[in-house]
CSV table of C-alpha atoms and ligand atoms in Angstrom, one decimal:
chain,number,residue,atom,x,y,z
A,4,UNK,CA,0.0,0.0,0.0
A,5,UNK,CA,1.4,3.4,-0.9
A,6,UNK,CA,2.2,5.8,2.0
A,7,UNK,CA,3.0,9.3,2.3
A,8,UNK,CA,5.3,10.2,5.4
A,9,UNK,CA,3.6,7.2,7.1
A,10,UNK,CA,0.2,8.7,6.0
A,11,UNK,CA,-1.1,5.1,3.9
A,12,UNK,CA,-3.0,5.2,1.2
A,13,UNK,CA,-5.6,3.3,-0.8
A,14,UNK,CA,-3.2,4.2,-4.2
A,15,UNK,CA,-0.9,6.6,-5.2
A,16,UNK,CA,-2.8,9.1,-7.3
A,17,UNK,CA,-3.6,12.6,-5.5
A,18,UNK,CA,-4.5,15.5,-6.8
A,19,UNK,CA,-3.1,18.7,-7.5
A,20,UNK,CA,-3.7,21.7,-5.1
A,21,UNK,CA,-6.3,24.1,-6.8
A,22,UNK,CA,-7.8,21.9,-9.4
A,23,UNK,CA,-10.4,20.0,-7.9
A,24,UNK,CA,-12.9,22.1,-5.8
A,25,UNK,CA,-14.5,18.7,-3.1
A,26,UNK,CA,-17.0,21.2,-2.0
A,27,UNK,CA,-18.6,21.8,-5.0
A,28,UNK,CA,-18.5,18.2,-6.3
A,29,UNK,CA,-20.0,16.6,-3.3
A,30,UNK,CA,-22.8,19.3,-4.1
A,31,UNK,CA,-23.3,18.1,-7.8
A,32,UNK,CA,-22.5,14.5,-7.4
A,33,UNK,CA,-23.7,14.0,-3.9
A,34,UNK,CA,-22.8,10.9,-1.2
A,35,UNK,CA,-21.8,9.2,-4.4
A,36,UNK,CA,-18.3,11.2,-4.5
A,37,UNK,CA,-17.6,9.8,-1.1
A,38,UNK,CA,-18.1,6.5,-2.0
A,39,UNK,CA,-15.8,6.2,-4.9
A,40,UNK,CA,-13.7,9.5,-4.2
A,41,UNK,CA,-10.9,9.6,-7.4
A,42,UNK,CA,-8.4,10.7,-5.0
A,43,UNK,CA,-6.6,8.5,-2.5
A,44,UNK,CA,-5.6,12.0,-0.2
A,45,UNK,CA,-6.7,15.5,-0.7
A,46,UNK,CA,-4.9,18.6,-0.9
A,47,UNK,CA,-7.1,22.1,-0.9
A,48,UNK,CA,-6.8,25.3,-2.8
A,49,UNK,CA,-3.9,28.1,-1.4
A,50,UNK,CA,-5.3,29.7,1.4
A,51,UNK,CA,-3.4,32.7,2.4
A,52,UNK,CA,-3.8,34.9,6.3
A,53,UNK,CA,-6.6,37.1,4.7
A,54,UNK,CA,-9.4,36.7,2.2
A,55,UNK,CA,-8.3,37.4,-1.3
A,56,UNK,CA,-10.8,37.7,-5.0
A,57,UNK,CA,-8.4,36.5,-7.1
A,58,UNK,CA,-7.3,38.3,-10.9
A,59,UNK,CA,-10.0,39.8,-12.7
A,60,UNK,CA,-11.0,37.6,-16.0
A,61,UNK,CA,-10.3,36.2,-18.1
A,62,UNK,CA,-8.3,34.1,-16.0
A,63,UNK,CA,-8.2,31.1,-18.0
A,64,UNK,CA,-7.1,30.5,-21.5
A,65,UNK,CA,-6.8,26.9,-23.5
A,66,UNK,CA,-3.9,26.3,-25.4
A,67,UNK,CA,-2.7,23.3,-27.4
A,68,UNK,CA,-2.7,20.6,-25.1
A,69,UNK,CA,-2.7,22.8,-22.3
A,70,UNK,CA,-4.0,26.0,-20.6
A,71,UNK,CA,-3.2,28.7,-18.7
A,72,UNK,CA,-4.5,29.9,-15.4
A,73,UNK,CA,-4.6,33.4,-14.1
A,74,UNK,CA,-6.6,32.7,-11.3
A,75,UNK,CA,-4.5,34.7,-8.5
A,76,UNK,CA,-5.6,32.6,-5.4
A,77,UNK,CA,-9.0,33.6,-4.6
A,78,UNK,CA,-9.6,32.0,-1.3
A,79,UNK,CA,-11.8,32.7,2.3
A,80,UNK,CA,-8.8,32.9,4.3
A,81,UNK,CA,-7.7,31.6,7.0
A,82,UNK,CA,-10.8,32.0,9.4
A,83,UNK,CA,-13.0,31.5,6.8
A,84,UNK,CA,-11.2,28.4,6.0
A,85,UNK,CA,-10.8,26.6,9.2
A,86,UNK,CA,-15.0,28.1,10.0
A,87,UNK,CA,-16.9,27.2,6.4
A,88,UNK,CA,-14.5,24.7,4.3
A,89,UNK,CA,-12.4,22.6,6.9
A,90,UNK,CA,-15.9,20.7,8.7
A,91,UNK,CA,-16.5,20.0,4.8
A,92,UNK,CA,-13.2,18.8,4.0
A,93,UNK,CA,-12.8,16.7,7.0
A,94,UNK,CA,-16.4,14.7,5.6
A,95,UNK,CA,-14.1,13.6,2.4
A,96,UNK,CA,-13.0,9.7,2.8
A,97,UNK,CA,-9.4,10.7,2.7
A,98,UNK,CA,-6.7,12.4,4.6
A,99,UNK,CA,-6.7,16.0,4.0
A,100,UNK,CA,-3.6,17.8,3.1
A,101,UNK,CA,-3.7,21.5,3.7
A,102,UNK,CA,-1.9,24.2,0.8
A,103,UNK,CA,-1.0,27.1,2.4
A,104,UNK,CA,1.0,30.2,1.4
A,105,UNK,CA,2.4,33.9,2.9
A,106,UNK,CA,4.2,36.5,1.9
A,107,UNK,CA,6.6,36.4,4.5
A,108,UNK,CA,7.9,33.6,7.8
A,109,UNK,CA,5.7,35.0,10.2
A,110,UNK,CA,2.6,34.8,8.3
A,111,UNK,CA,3.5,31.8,7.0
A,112,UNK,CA,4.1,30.2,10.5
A,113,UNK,CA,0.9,32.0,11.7
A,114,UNK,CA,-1.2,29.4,8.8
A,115,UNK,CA,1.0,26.4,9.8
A,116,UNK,CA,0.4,26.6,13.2
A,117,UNK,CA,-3.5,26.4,13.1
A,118,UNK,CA,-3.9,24.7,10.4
A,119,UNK,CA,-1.6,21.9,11.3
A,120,UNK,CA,-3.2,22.1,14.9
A,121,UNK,CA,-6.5,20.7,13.5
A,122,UNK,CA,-7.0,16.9,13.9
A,123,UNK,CA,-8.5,17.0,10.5
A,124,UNK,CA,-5.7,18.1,9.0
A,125,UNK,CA,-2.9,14.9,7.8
A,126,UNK,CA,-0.2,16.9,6.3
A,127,UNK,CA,0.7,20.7,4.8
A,128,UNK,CA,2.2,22.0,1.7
A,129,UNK,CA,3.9,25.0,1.6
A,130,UNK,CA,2.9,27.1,-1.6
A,131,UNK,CA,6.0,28.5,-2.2
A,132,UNK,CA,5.8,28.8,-5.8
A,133,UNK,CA,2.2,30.4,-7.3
A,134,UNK,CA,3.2,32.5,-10.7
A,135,UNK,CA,0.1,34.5,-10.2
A,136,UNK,CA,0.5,36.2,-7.2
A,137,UNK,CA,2.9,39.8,-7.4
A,138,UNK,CA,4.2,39.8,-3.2
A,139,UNK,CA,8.0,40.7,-4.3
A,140,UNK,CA,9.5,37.7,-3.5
A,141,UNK,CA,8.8,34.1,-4.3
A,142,UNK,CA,10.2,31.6,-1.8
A,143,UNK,CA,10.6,29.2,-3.7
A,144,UNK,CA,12.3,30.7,-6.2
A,145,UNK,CA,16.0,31.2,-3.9
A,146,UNK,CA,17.5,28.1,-2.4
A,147,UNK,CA,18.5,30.7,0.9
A,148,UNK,CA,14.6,31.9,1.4
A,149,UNK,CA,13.7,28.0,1.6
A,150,UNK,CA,15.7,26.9,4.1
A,151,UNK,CA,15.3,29.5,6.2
A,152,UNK,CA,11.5,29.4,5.5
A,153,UNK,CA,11.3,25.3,6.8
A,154,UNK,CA,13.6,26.4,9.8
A,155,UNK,CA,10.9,28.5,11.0
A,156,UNK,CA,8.1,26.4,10.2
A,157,UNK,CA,9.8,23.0,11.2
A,158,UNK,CA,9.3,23.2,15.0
A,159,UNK,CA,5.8,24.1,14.9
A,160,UNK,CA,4.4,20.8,13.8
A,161,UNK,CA,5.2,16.7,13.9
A,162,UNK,CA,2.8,16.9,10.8
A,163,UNK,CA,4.5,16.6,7.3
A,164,UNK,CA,5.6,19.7,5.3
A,165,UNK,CA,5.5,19.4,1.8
A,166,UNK,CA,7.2,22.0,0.0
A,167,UNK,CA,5.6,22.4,-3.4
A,168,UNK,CA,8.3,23.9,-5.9
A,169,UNK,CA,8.2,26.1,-9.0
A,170,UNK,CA,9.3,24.8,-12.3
A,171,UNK,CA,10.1,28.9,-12.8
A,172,UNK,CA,14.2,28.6,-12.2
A,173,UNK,CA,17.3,27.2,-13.0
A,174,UNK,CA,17.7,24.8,-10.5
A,175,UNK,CA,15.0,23.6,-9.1
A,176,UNK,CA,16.7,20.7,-7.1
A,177,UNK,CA,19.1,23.1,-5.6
A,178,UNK,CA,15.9,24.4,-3.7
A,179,UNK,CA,14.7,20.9,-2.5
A,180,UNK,CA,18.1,20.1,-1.1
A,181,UNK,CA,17.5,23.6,0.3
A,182,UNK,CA,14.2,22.3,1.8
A,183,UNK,CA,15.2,19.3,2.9
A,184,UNK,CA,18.3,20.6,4.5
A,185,UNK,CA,15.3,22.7,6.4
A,186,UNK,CA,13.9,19.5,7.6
A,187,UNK,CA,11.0,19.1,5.1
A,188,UNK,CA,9.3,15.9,5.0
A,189,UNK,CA,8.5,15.6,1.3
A,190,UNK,CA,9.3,17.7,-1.8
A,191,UNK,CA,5.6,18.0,-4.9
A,192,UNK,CA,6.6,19.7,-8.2
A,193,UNK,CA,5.8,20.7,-11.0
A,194,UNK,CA,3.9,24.2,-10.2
A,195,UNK,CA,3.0,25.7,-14.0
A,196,UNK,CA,5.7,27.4,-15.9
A,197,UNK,CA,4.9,31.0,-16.6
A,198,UNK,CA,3.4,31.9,-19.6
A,199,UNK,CA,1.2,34.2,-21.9
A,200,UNK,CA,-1.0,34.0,-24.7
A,201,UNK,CA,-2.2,37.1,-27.1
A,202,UNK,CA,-6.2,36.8,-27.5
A,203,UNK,CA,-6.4,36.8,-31.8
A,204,UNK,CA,-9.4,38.4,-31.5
A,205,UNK,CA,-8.2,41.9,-29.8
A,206,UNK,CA,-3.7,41.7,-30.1
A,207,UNK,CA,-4.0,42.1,-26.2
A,208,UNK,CA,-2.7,39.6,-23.9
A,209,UNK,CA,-5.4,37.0,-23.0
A,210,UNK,CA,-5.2,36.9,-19.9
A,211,UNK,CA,-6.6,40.0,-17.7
A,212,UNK,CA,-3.2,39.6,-15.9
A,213,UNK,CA,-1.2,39.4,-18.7
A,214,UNK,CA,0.9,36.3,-18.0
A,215,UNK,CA,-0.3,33.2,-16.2
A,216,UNK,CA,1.0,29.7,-15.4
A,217,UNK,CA,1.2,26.8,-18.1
A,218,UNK,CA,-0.4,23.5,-17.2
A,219,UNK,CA,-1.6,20.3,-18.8
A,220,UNK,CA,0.1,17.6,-21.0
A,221,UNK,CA,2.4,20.1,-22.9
A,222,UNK,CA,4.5,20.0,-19.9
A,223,UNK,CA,4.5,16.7,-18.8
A,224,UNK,CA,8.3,16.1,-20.3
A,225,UNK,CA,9.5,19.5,-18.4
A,226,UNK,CA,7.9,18.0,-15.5
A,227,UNK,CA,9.8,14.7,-15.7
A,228,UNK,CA,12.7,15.6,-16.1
A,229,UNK,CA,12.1,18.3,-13.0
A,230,UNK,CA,11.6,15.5,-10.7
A,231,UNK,CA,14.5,13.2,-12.9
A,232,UNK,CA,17.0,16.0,-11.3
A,233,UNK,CA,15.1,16.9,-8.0
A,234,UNK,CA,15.1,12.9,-7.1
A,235,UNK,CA,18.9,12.4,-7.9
A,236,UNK,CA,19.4,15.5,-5.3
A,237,UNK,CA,17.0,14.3,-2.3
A,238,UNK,CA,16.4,11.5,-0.2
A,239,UNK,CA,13.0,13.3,0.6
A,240,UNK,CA,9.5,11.3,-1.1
A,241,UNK,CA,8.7,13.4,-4.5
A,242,UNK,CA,4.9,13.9,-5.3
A,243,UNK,CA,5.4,14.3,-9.4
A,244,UNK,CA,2.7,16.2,-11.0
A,245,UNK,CA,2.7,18.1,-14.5
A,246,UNK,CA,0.1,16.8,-17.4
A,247,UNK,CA,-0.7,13.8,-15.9
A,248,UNK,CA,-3.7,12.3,-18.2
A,249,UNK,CA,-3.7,8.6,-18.1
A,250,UNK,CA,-2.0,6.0,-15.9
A,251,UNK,CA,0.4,5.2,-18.4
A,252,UNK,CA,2.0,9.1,-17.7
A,253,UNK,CA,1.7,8.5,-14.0
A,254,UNK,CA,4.0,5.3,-14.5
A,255,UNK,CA,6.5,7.5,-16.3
A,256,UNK,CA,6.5,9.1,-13.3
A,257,UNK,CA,6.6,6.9,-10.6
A,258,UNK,CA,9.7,5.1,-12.9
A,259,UNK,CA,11.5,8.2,-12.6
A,260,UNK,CA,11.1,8.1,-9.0
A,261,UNK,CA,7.9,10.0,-7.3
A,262,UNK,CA,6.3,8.1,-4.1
A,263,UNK,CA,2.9,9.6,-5.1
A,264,UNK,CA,1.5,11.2,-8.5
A,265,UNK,CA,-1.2,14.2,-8.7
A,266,UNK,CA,-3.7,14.8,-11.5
A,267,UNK,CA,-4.8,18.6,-12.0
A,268,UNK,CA,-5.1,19.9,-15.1
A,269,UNK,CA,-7.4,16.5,-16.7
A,270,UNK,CA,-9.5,16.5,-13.1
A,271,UNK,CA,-11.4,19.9,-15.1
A,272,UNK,CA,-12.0,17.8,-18.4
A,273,UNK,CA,-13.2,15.1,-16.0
A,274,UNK,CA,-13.5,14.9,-12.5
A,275,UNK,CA,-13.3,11.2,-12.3
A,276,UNK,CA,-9.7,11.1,-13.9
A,277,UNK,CA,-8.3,10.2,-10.6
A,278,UNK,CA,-10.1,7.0,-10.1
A,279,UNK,CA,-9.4,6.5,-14.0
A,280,UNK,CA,-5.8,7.3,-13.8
A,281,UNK,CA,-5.7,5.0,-10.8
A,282,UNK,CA,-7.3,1.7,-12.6
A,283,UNK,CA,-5.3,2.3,-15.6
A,284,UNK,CA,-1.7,2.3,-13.6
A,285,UNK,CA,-2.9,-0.6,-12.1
A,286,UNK,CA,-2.6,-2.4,-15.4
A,287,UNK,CA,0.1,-0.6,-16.6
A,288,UNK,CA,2.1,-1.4,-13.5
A,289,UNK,CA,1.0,-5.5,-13.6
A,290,UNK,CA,1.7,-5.7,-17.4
A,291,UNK,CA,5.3,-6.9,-18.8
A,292,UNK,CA,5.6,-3.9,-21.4
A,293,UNK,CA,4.8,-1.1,-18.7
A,294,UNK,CA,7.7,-2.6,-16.5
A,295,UNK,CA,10.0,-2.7,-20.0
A,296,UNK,CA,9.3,0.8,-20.5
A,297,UNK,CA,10.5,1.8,-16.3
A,298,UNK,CA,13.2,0.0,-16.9
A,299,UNK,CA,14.2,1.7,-19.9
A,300,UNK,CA,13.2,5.4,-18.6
A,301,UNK,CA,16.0,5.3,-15.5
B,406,RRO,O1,-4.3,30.6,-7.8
B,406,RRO,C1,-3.5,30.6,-8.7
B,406,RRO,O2,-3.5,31.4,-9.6
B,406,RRO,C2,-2.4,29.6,-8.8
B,406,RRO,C3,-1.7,29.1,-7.7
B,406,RRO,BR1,-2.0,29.6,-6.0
B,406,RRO,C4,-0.6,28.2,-8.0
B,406,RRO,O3,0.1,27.8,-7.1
B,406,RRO,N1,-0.4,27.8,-9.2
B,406,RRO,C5,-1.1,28.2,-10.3
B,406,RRO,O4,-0.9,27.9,-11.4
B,406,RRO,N2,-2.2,29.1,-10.1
């Protein structure tokens, strides 16, 4: 059975923070999501200290075999969080991660500490990385900023700190050595790469914003070979995410090392793909070709 930080699980496909809204799909599909929930853990939108409305639209745009989002973190905050959407959460059949992010340590232990103080709560990721969100800095995106980050954060909790990382650098394995020499427990990447489209029908950017993050399967191969070079850097478990649409990409995945997999971007064309996903690695994990084609990727 696939575990997490000792956190076991039913199978190793998650999804990603931000792309699968529980609330509202216990509202459309009812008790049934709970019985056959497509995820084996959940992990929740950003929530940030305060409430935030997001980017204006458009904050989405569709490009070939991908998209790009805008959305800016729109969220209740913290109090709203832990009042309206945490008794929700906690109703879902698996453990609940938590996705959290702050502009600076103090805030950011301020989130960490209640949040991680709720019983209902398994593990936390640390958004260090959103493209869409102007503070000045982004942690993630220095090694030094990391590590100093996860020093503050570490004695605050015996839960497990993920630390989700930007695909936005040179190096993004010099910043998960960075968080695991901070005493991190686990390492999820990819975030979406920056990028913009021009909308044909007006010559201005698309997106209200004017740049926005790039997700989906056209960056599935940036994405693997991310984690390729964050896994020969760590000892930490690597949750690989990045245009994940069937199991046969998760397998890619898992050859090139991840403990766990998350589905985002294929979770909005449908919202069973993680129960899908799951099946098909099944089969691609029993069969003799799908253990050929690990082999061959390492
Ligand atoms: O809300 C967003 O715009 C957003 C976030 Br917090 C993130 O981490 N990654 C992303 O692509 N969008």
């Amino acid at each position: 059975m696939p575990e997490l930080c000792g956190i076991e699980l039913a199978h190793p496909v998650i999804n990603a923070s931000g792309t699968y809204d529980a609330i509202a799909a216990r509202k459309v599909f009812g008790d049934e999501l709970l019985e056959a929930f497509p995820f084996s853990a959940f992990v929740s939108k950003t929530i940030t200290p305060e409430p935030r409305a997001g980017n204006a639209p458009q904050r989405i745009w569709e490009t070939p075999a991908g998209m790009i989002n805008s959305i800016g973190l729109p969220n209740k905050g913290l109090e709203g969080f832990l009042v309206q959407d945490l008794p929700q959460l906690a109703e879902l059949p698996v453990p609940l991660i938590v996705s959290v992010m702050a502009t600076g340590r103090s805030e950011f232990a301020r989130l960490v500490e209640a949040v991680a103080a709720r019983e209902e709560v398994a593990a936390v990721e640390l958004n260090v990385s959103c493209p869409n969100v102007h503070s000045g800095l982004i942690v993630g995106e220095q090694p030094a900023e990391t590590e100093a980050l996860l020093e503050t954060l570490r004695p605050l909790t015996q839960k497990p700190l993920i630390v989700k990382l930007t695909p936005n650098i040179a190096s993004p394995d010099a910043v998960a050595v960075a968080a695991e020499a901070g005493g991190a427990d686990a390492v999820s990447l990819i975030n979406t790469l920056k990028a913009s489209a021009i909308d044909p029908a007006t010559g201005a950017p698309a997106l209200a914003a004017g740049h926005g993050g790039l997700s989906g399967p056209a960056v599935r191969p940036i994405a693997l070979q991310q984690l390729r070079a964050v896994r020969a850097a760590v000892e930490l478990p690597l949750i690989g995410m990045g245009g994940i649409s069937s199991g046969a990409d998760a397998a890619e995945f898992l050859a090139a090392g991840a403990a766990l997999v998350a589905v985002g971007t294929e979770s909005f064309r449908d919202p069973r793909a993680g129960s899908r996903i799951a099946k098909e690695l099944e089969t691609a994990m029993s069969g003799a070709p799908a253990r050929v084609r690990a082999l061959d990727l390492q």
